[in-house]
Amino acid sequence: MAGSRRSFNSDNVAPVAPEVMAALARVNHGTVHSYGDDPETVRLGALLRECFETELSAYAVATGTAANALALATLVPPYGAVLCHELAHINTDECGAPEFYSGGAKLMALPGAGAKLGAAQLAGPVAHARAMGVHHVTPAAVSVSQATEWGRVYQRDELAELSAAAHGLGLAVHMDGARFGNALAHLRCSPAEATWKCGVDVLSFGATKNGALAAEAVVFFKPELAQAFELRRKRAGHLWSKSRYLSAQLNALLEGGLWLRHASHANALATRLAQGLGRHGIRLVQPVEANEVFAAMPAALVAHLHAQGFEFYEWPAPPGERSPVVRLVTAFDMAEGDVDAFIAAVAGHAAR
Amino acid sequence: MAGSRRSFNSDNVAPVAPEVMAALARVNHGTVHSYGDDPETVRLGALLRECFETELSAYAVATGTAANALALATLVPPYGAVLCHELAHINTDECGAPEFYSGGAKLMALPGAGAKLGAAQLAGPVAHARAMGVHHVTPAAVSVSQATEWGRVYQRDELAELSAAAHGLGLAVHMDGARFGNALAHLRCSPAEATWKCGVDVLSFGATKNGALAAEAVVFFKPELAQAFELRRKRAGHLWSKSRYLSAQLNALLEGGLWLRHASHANALATRLAQGLGRHGIRLVQPVEANEVFAAMPAALVAHLHAQGFEFYEWPAPPGERSPVVRLVTAFDMAEGDVDAFIAAVAGHAAR
Amino acid sequence: MAGSRRSFNSDNVAPVAPEVMAALARVNHGTVHSYGDDPETVRLGALLRECFETELSAYAVATGTAANALALATLVPPYGAVLCHELAHINTDECGAPEFYSGGAKLMALPGAGAKLGAAQLAGPVAHARAMGVHHVTPAAVSVSQATEWGRVYQRDELAELSAAAHGLGLAVHMDGARFGNALAHLRCSPAEATWKCGVDVLSFGATKNGALAAEAVVFFKPELAQAFELRRKRAGHLWSKSRYLSAQLNALLEGGLWLRHASHANALATRLAQGLGRHGIRLVQPVEANEVFAAMPAALVAHLHAQGFEFYEWPAPPGERSPVVRLVTAFDMAEGDVDAFIAAVAGHAAR
Amino acid sequence: MAGSRRSFNSDNVAPVAPEVMAALARVNHGTVHSYGDDPETVRLGALLRECFETELSAYAVATGTAANALALATLVPPYGAVLCHELAHINTDECGAPEFYSGGAKLMALPGAGAKLGAAQLAGPVAHARAMGVHHVTPAAVSVSQATEWGRVYQRDELAELSAAAHGLGLAVHMDGARFGNALAHLRCSPAEATWKCGVDVLSFGATKNGALAAEAVVFFKPELAQAFELRRKRAGHLWSKSRYLSAQLNALLEGGLWLRHASHANALATRLAQGLGRHGIRLVQPVEANEVFAAMPAALVAHLHAQGFEFYEWPAPPGERSPVVRLVTAFDMAEGDVDAFIAAVAGHAAR
């Protein structure tokens, strides 16, 4: 078991994919214009248009928090609101970035199983807000995480219904796709079918968790929404001077579909892990649809696994769950052996 | 002359130093904790403490705009003001980033030869602001660029006087060191002598222009000032999940003083360039002290050089200057031959 | 019944108390210094110190939203959070004012019967937020409404426990006292006992609903917290040039305890109204403790009353309540006859 | 001379006009809807439409700082800029309110005699800003003070040229009319001719300095620009619940042209004062066009007048002026005797 990868903390503990490192090396010669006026950045636009089979405006930034917050600030006025799930990363893990970037807009947090929003949840809060007139912030967008914070994936019809409801209410639709690749690998449809064809207006296309060094793309499927994005990005210090090195990461993952192979691999390992845990009586608290496994585990087992050097987070349990819950995240750089080693350690504890 | 580097646009058109690329490759294996809890980031702190010979708190970000704006937001309340030169990068080139990050603080722009502020310039505006009471924003910091936007370098006594004046007025001292290495190479003193020993409280330590991919460090010499920085950085989306790749860039430049060798090399090329231009009757509008040459050139010569494939910017002329002015920037990756090719092209035009 | 006051919409539909109008007339002669440097404003400080029997810093503004948002912005950094009830006025009725004034801080909304927070509710969210480190906004204050949005009043021991819990967690305690007079009239204790002796750090002392034209005071019981308030107020356009007319309103209400007589009167009318409704089988959904009555009413009765010219709002029903709920607000300018007319109209409908 | 008004500090040291007080008393009965849904507010719109002879959207707020900052925030994005005179009240006296309200937009301060901007001054800075692309904030509006901070009045043709230049550059035109009445009294044209017929898009219509208690109106001559204003006003705490008392002040001044009579009276007194000073050899540093007199006075005379109980401010001298400069402001509530007393005191000093 020596040498096995023992961290299931998050997909961002992984290193950078060799193809991405190679791309950085490949572009590392000579002078090119800075601040986005370089061939790699031009090519990024082309690759994304090809990938999503449509016209679009796309901008690279280094982090998911920046991608989400800048996207939302472009969609929502300071006196506006974003409807999202109460467990949404933008609501719980970004230290108020959407509020900061928007100039004080509000997140209106809604409940929902699997950290999913349903189409029927939007009309009520929006009607209430509008009935309040100037006394209430104005809902202007809905943001969904795909895959969700419980590792679930919106089906295309769920998403299409949600978007239709949102648009019917005058809300733009943002997708936090920090794990968009993992969601798409589960859906087995085209990127277009999973986004703009389902009504998504703006996508935070995640790459860092999927093999990049530090790169995400904000993709506007309605380019007219993007007008102010570039100024906001610069003003936030998220426009790289040596932009080729940001775009090249994304290009390396987009080319030949590496991003999807990475995501499919991570998903398959999560499924393997879930099945292995199941064989040893470990109960999942959510179905596994992407690359995250949420399992209820006795505290003694958690302690045993930590003692064996495995790293993973205990997770806030869903309502009604009495056992400790852990989150196990697989990634593109893991091997089946890494997962099997974890399962073996679980088995070892069970056998005692 | 084929193959020579023909862009004198900026030091950020350069590629990444091979040592930095090697460092990225070297750290690219295995899992490490994310968000700054990794060995490279720990080492960054140690290297900076060694470099500056003092206790300090340091935080890496990807861009100079982020470094400056986050540093200033930490020093200045929303109802505060930053005194700076009217040509300061923070005032002219960052799309209002300091205003955004601080929540609407104001830059109070002052004139000064060579884009330098003088110690005697501070008391007047501060006294005026304070006499205005609640009707005026409250000066809370002074920001100096080292090297300045005219390629000049504050001497240590100039800086010490300025800092003493600032501190005497209750202002913190921030240094925008996008080209700090170039300034230090000119000063030929220790990093400590050029910063905190001269009263600098916070330094934006630039590395991107000096060979990094995308990395700057915000260095607080009074760690108690840094309290809020980490939350502000996260909230701004400037905390990388794969933080090792940000810190490793800085470490590669700090180790063994590579950053200073780079800066000295660039400075020497700028001096060589200036001397070469002088031999052909081209007049400098500023003495060359770092890696930028500002020269008055006839429009015909400018056109000739552009036609030869040389890239550089025409620059707003200083008051009283009637000839077109150009900015020529040298960098760590240039060779003497690149500079000589430029001089030869000037000579060629003169000979016609 | 001709001439009876038929609006139970809110206490802010009332006119200005004659004593307040007289005070405005009394100060309306001669020149005085502007922007707070006037005798009425000096006297306001003295009257509040006398009223609250302690040293304090107090600042007048024209609206409750301004009072709350400016107070909270002084207590909470942009990357901070305010714990409050999910029904708190600051969370639901101020169009994001706290978020705007603080530069994007977040309200962490908690549930609770009667729109009250309990001491035991604070530790969990604060511990969670702190465990999240830089990924989560930092709780910095708790805000309570006294009386609450369900017309309830925190008992002194409830408040003392809540404040002790808050202070133990490093949170400042803000009280939205838009109806502080009504709460105090219910508590029958001194203003000091109901505020700083129970751990309140900052009070938005409401006067507009209680007979003023447009005046509230932000009262800092820990004057050192007030440092930045004056600059924030000016910057927000809430510093009146003719400040005497703002302070004089508050002074007129404070002098001789007019504010408390107003509040007691309104409370007595609310109790009378509740009792009258009870005699006709109308069920209250909250006990009446201040000047608001929340009653479950059949839709037909609501329609009947509206048809009779009575004005009042239907209100979002509490969880589990199936009948329509209405809010009836009494005020200082109402007479017993106004309340009796309403009860008579209810009786008339019942008799049909 | 006993009883004469001795403060020439500002027009805001004056009391409230009796007609305004009477209007407050007149509306002070019965209940009306709050938050702007009242007859006085409806009437305000009608009176302003009549006054300006055009369709418009108008909103009342209590202070000039609020009026200006809210107006500008509606016109300019956070990454935008406002061109204004370096002495503009918004730039020097509002503690950064425009920066706060806009979310960090920048004021681009321009020089100009008499605190006036000229049409020819706009193109250069706008072209520079646009050439800088994303690196520079985007000019979106120009703001002029009418009368200016040097007590000067833009002629209609000056204003029309300036507006045409602004509109040609895509900038909206805002007028800070804290002393609009005084400017209009000087221009002797209709309010329409002095505003929208000269290209003004939004006017901060000042009333506080002209006899109100605390009231200004933000007047949008292009109502489509006003869309977001109401939400911004509420969010800033500038929407009064008892809105009738805000609108009634403005209505009292608008009715029958009281505002213009007040302004004409104050202007006439300023002219009388200037002429009297001239007879005693006191030199003006600006022509008197509105209700402010800026005069160069020996320090001994300043001291003498202060010793006599006259109040006025020493003022930053214009470039090249070596003598102390004072500002003397007249107001609607002054009498000729007040001015004559001041002149007599000057004469008394001269005679010594």
mmCIF file of C-alpha atoms in Angstrom, chain D residues 298-310 312 342 344-350 352:
data_model
loop_
_atom_site.group_PDB
_atom_site.id
_atom_site.type_symbol
_atom_site.label_atom_id
_atom_site.label_comp_id
_atom_site.label_asym_id
_atom_site.label_seq_id
_atom_site.Cartn_x
_atom_site.Cartn_y
_atom_site.Cartn_z
ATOM 1 C CA PRO D 298 -5.945 91.838 5.104
ATOM 2 C CA ALA D 299 -5.562 89.547 8.085
ATOM 3 C CA ALA D 300 -6.065 92.464 10.437
ATOM 4 C CA LEU D 301 -9.452 93.214 8.932
ATOM 5 C CA VAL D 302 -10.466 89.566 9.208
ATOM 6 C CA ALA D 303 -9.533 89.622 12.857
ATOM 7 C CA HIS D 304 -11.389 92.880 13.394
ATOM 8 C CA LEU D 305 -14.576 91.536 11.851
ATOM 9 C CA HIS D 306 -14.397 88.312 13.827
ATOM 10 C CA ALA D 307 -13.896 90.384 16.951
ATOM 11 C CA GLN D 308 -17.055 92.278 16.068
ATOM 12 C CA GLY D 309 -18.941 89.015 16.094
ATOM 13 C CA PHE D 310 -19.176 88.453 12.360
ATOM 14 C CA PHE D 312 -17.429 83.725 8.014
ATOM 15 C CA PHE D 342 -21.000 94.198 7.827
ATOM 16 C CA ALA D 344 -20.063 99.463 8.285
ATOM 17 C CA ALA D 345 -17.729 97.254 10.301
ATOM 18 C CA VAL D 346 -15.338 97.144 7.374
ATOM 19 C CA ALA D 347 -15.544 100.899 7.102
ATOM 20 C CA GLY D 348 -14.945 101.237 10.814
ATOM 21 C CA HIS D 349 -11.745 99.284 10.527
ATOM 22 C CA ALA D 350 -10.573 101.277 7.540
ATOM 23 C CA ARG D 352 -8.914 103.541 12.303
#
